[in-house]
C-alpha positions in Angstrom: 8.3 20.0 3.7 5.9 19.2 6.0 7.3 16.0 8.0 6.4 13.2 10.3 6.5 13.8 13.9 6.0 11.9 17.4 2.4 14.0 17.7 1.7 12.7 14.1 3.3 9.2 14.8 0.2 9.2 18.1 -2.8 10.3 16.1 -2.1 8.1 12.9 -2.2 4.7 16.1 -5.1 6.4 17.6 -7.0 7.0 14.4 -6.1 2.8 13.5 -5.8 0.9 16.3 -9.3 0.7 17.9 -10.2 -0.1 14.0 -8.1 -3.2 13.6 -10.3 -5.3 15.9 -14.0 -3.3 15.0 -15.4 -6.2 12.9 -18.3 -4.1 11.7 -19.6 -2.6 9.4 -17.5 -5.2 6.9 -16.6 -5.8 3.1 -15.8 -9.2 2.5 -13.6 -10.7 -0.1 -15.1 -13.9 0.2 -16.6 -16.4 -2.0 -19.5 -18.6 -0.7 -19.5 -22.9 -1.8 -22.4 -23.6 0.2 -24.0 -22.8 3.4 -21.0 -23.4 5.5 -19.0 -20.9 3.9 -21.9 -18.3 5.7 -19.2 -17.0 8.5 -18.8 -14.2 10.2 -15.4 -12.1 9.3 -14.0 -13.1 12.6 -14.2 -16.5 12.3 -13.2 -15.8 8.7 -10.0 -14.1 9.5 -8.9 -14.6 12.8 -6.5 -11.9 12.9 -7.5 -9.2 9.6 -11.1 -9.0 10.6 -11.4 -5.3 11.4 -10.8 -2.3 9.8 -13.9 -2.5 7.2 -12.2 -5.4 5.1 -9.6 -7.5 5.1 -6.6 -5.1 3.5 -7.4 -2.6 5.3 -6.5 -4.5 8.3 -3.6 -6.1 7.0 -2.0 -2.2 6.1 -3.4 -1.0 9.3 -1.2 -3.0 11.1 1.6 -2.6 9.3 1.1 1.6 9.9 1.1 1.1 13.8 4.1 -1.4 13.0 6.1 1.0 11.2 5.4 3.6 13.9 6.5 1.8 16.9 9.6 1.0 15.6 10.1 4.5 14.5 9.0 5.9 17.8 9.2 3.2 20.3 8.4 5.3 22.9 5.1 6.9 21.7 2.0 6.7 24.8 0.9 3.9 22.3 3.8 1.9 22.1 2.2 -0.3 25.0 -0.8 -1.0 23.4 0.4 -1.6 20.0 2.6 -4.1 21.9 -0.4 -5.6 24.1 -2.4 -6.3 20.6 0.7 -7.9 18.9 1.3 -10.3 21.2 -2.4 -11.5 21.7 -3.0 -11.2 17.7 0.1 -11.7 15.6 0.7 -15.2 17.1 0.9 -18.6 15.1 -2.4 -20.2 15.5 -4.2 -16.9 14.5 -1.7 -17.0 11.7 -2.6 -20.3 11.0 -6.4 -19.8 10.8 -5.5 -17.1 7.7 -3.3 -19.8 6.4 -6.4 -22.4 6.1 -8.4 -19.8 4.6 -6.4 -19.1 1.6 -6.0 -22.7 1.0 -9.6 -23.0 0.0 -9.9 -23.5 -3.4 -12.5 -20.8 -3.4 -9.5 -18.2 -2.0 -7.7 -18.7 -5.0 -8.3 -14.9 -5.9 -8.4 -13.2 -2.4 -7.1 -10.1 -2.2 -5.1 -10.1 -5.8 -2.6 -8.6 -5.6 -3.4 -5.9 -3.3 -3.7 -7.9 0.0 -1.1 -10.0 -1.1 1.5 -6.9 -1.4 0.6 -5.5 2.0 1.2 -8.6 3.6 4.3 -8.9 2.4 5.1 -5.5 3.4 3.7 -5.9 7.2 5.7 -8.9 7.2 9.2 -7.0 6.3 8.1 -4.5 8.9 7.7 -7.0 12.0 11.2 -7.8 10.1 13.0 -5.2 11.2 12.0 -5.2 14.6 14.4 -6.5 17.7 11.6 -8.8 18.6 11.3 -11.5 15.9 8.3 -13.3 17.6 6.0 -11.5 15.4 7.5 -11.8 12.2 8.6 -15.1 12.7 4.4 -16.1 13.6 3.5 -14.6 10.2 6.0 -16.0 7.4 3.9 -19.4 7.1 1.3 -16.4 5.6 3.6 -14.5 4.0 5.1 -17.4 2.0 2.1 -18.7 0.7 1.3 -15.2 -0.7 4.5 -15.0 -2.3 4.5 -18.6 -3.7 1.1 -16.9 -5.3 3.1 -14.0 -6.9 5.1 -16.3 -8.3 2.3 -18.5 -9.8 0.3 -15.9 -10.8 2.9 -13.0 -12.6 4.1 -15.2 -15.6 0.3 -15.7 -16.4 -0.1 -12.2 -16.2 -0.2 -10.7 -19.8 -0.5 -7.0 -19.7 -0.1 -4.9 -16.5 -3.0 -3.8 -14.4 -2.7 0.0 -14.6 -6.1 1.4 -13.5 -5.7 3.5 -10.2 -7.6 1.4 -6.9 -6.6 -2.1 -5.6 -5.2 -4.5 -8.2 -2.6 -1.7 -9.6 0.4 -3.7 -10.8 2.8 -0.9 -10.2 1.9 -0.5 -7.1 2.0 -4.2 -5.3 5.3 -4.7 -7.2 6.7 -1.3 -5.1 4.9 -2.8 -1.3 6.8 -6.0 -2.3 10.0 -5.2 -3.4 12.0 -4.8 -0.5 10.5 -8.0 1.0 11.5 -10.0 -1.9 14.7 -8.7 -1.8 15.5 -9.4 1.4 13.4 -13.0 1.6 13.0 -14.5 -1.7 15.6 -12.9 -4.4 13.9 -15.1 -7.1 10.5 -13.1 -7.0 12.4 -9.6 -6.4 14.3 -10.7 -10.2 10.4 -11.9 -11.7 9.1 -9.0 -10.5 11.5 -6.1 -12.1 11.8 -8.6 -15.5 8.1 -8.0 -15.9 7.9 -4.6 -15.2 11.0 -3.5 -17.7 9.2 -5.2 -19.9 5.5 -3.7 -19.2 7.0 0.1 -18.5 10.4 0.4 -20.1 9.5 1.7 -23.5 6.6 3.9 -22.4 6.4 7.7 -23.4 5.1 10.6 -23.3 2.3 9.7 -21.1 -1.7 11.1 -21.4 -2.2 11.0 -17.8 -6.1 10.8 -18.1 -6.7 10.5 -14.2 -8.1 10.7 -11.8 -11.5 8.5 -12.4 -13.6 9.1 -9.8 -13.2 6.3 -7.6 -9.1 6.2 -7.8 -6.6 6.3 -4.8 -3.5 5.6 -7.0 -2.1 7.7 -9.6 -1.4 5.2 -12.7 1.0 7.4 -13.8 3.0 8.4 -10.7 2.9 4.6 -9.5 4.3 3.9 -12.8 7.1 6.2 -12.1 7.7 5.4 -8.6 8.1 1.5 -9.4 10.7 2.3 -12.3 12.8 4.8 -9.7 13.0 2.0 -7.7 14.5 -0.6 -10.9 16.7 1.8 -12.2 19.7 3.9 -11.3 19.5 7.4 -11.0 20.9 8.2 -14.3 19.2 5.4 -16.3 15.6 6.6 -14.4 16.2 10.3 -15.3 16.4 9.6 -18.7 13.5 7.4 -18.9 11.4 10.2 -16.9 12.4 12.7 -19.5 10.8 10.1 -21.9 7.8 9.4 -19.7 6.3 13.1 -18.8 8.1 15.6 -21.6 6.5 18.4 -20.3 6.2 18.1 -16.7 8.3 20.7 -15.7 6.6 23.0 -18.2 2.9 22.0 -16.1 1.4 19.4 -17.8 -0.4 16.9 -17.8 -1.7 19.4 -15.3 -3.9 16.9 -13.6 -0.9 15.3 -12.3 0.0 18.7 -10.0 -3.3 19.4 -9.3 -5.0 17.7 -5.7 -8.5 15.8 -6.6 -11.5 17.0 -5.5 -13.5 14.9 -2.6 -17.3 16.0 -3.3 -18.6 13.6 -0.7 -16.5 11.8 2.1 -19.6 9.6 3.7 -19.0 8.0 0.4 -16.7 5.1 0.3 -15.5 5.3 -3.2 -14.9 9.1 -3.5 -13.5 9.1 -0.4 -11.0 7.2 -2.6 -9.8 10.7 -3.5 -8.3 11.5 -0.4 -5.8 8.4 -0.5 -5.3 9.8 -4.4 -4.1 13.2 -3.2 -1.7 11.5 -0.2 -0.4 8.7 -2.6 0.3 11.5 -4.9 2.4 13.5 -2.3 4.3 10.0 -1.4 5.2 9.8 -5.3 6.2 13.1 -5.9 8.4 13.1 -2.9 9.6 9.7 -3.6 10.4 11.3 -7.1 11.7 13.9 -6.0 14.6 12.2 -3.9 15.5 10.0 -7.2 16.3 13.3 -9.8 18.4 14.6 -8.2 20.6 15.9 -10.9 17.5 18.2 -11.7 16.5 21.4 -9.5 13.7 22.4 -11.5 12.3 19.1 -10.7 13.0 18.7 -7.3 11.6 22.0 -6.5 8.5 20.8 -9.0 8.2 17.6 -7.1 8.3 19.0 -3.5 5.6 21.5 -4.6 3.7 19.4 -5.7 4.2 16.8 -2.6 3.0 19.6 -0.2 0.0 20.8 -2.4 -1.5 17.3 -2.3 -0.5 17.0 1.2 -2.6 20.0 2.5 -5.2 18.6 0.9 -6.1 15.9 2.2 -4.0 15.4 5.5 -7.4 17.7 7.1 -9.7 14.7 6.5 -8.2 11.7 8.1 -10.7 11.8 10.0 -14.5 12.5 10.1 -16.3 9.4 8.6 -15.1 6.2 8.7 -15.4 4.9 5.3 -11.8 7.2 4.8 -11.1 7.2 8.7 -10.7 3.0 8.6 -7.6 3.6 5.7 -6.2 6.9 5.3 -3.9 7.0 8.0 -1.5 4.6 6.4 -1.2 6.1 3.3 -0.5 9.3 5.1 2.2 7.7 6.8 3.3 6.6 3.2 3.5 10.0 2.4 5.1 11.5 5.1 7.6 8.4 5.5 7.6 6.6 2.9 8.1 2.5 3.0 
């Protein structure tokens, strides 16, 4: 299986880290009270104002995070140290902080933003130097307080494929609130055993055209992650009954990107390389099953080839995709 390397660790923080501080062209997320609110991203977001918009940013720096502590001795490793220190300090952090209290913030970034926060902050976490992570836990807490506000109000899962995916921010956050706030890792798999358990035999009607998520596969990922192996076999048996025999075909087959100048069917490329981090993720949880191992690793590399070619080439896929390669080479 194809697997991350030091030369993929280098062009992943080349492709990203010029990006995090390029404040234009920008997507705001960002609601507008009167004329004072008329700002540019900068002064916005004082650290997450490059990288197209604001999440971008965010999961930017939490891919050239992940690399340097994988490889802390990549050519980059200075720079990505260099723009730590003079970004990821606490009165940038701050600045976010004062945005989000805004009344008028009260929906920024649900709950995609919010998940890869909490994900950069468990990566700057793990590092030996704790400056950075300790600068951005005033942020990280006040997005967590908001998952906690916000999921017992939540009805029905979000299951559509692109940013507010349930499935997915409850996988980005799960090891954070395990390791920093126990009460939101037990809300979070409560609500999802109730949401996912009893589903079957899914239709898999995806992708749309704009997705980057797999509903399906996010699905499945999330529950490998609640469950133990045997309990999750089972329930996958339950969830795609005829997988193994090819269908719902869609699910092995790589989307097709028509037009990559286009920022929402670019979307496709970040489908086809979540896809290969699911199946591999997948993969490593049935392990009592060869047929679908060898299914899952097949299907990991097809999506793979795919779309690991166009990381590149126009930024409305260039300013993203790196990370989610990274996911699928690497996982979280």
């Amino acid at each position: 299986m194809t697997q991350l390397t030091p030369d993929f660790a280098s062009t992943f923080v080349r492709l990203t880290i010029g990006h995090l501080t390029r404040e234009y062209p920008n997507k705001l997320d960002h609601v507008m009270a009167g004329p004072a609110d008329v700002q540019s991203p900068s002064a916005l977001h004082p650290i997450f104002y490059g990288s197209f918009d604001w999440h971008s940013c965010v999961h930017g720096w939490w891919q050239i995070m992940r690399l340097l502590r994988t490889y802390p001795d990549l050519p980059e490793a200075g720079a990505i140290r260099d723009l730590a220190d003079k970004m990821l300090v606490p009165e940038k952090v701050a600045g976010e902080c004062a945005y989000l209290e805004q009344p008028s913030s009260r929906g920024f970034e649900r709950t995609y933003g919010w998940a890869w926060l909490l994900a950069l902050h468990h990566e700057l976490s793990r590092h030996e130097d704790t400056r950075w992570a300790t600068a951005l836990e005033p942020l990280a807490r006040m997005f967590a307080a908001r998952f906690h506000d916000f999921l017992p109000k939540l009805t029905y899962p979000i299951r559509h494929g692109i940013h507010s995916n349930t499935a997915f921010a409850f996988t980005l956050v799960l090891d954070w609130a395990h390791a920093h706030d126990k009460p939101l890792a037990a809300l979070m798999a409560d609500r999802a055993m109730a949401w996912f358990e009893k589903d079957r035999a899914a239709q898999a009607w995806e992708p749309s055209g704009d997705e980057f998520l797999s509903p399906t596969l996010m699905e499945a990922m999330l529950m490998s992650r609640l469950m133990d192996a045997p309990a999750f076999a089972q329930w996958f048996a339950a969830f795609l009954p005829d997988i193994t025999d090819g269908y719902p075909e869609c699910l092995l087959t790589p989307a097709t990107v028509s037009d990559r100048t286009d920022g929402k069917i670019a979307h496709l490329d970040g489908l086809n390389l979540s896809r290969a981090w699911c199946w591999r993720g997948l993969g490593a949880k049935l392990t009592g099953n060869a047929s679908l191992q060898a299914l899952s690793a097949e299907a990991s590399e097809r999506h793979l080839a795919a779309a690991l070619p166009h990381l590149a080439g126009d930024y409305m896929g260039e300013h993203w995709l790196a990370t989610f390669a990274l996911l699928a080479l690497q996982g979280l």
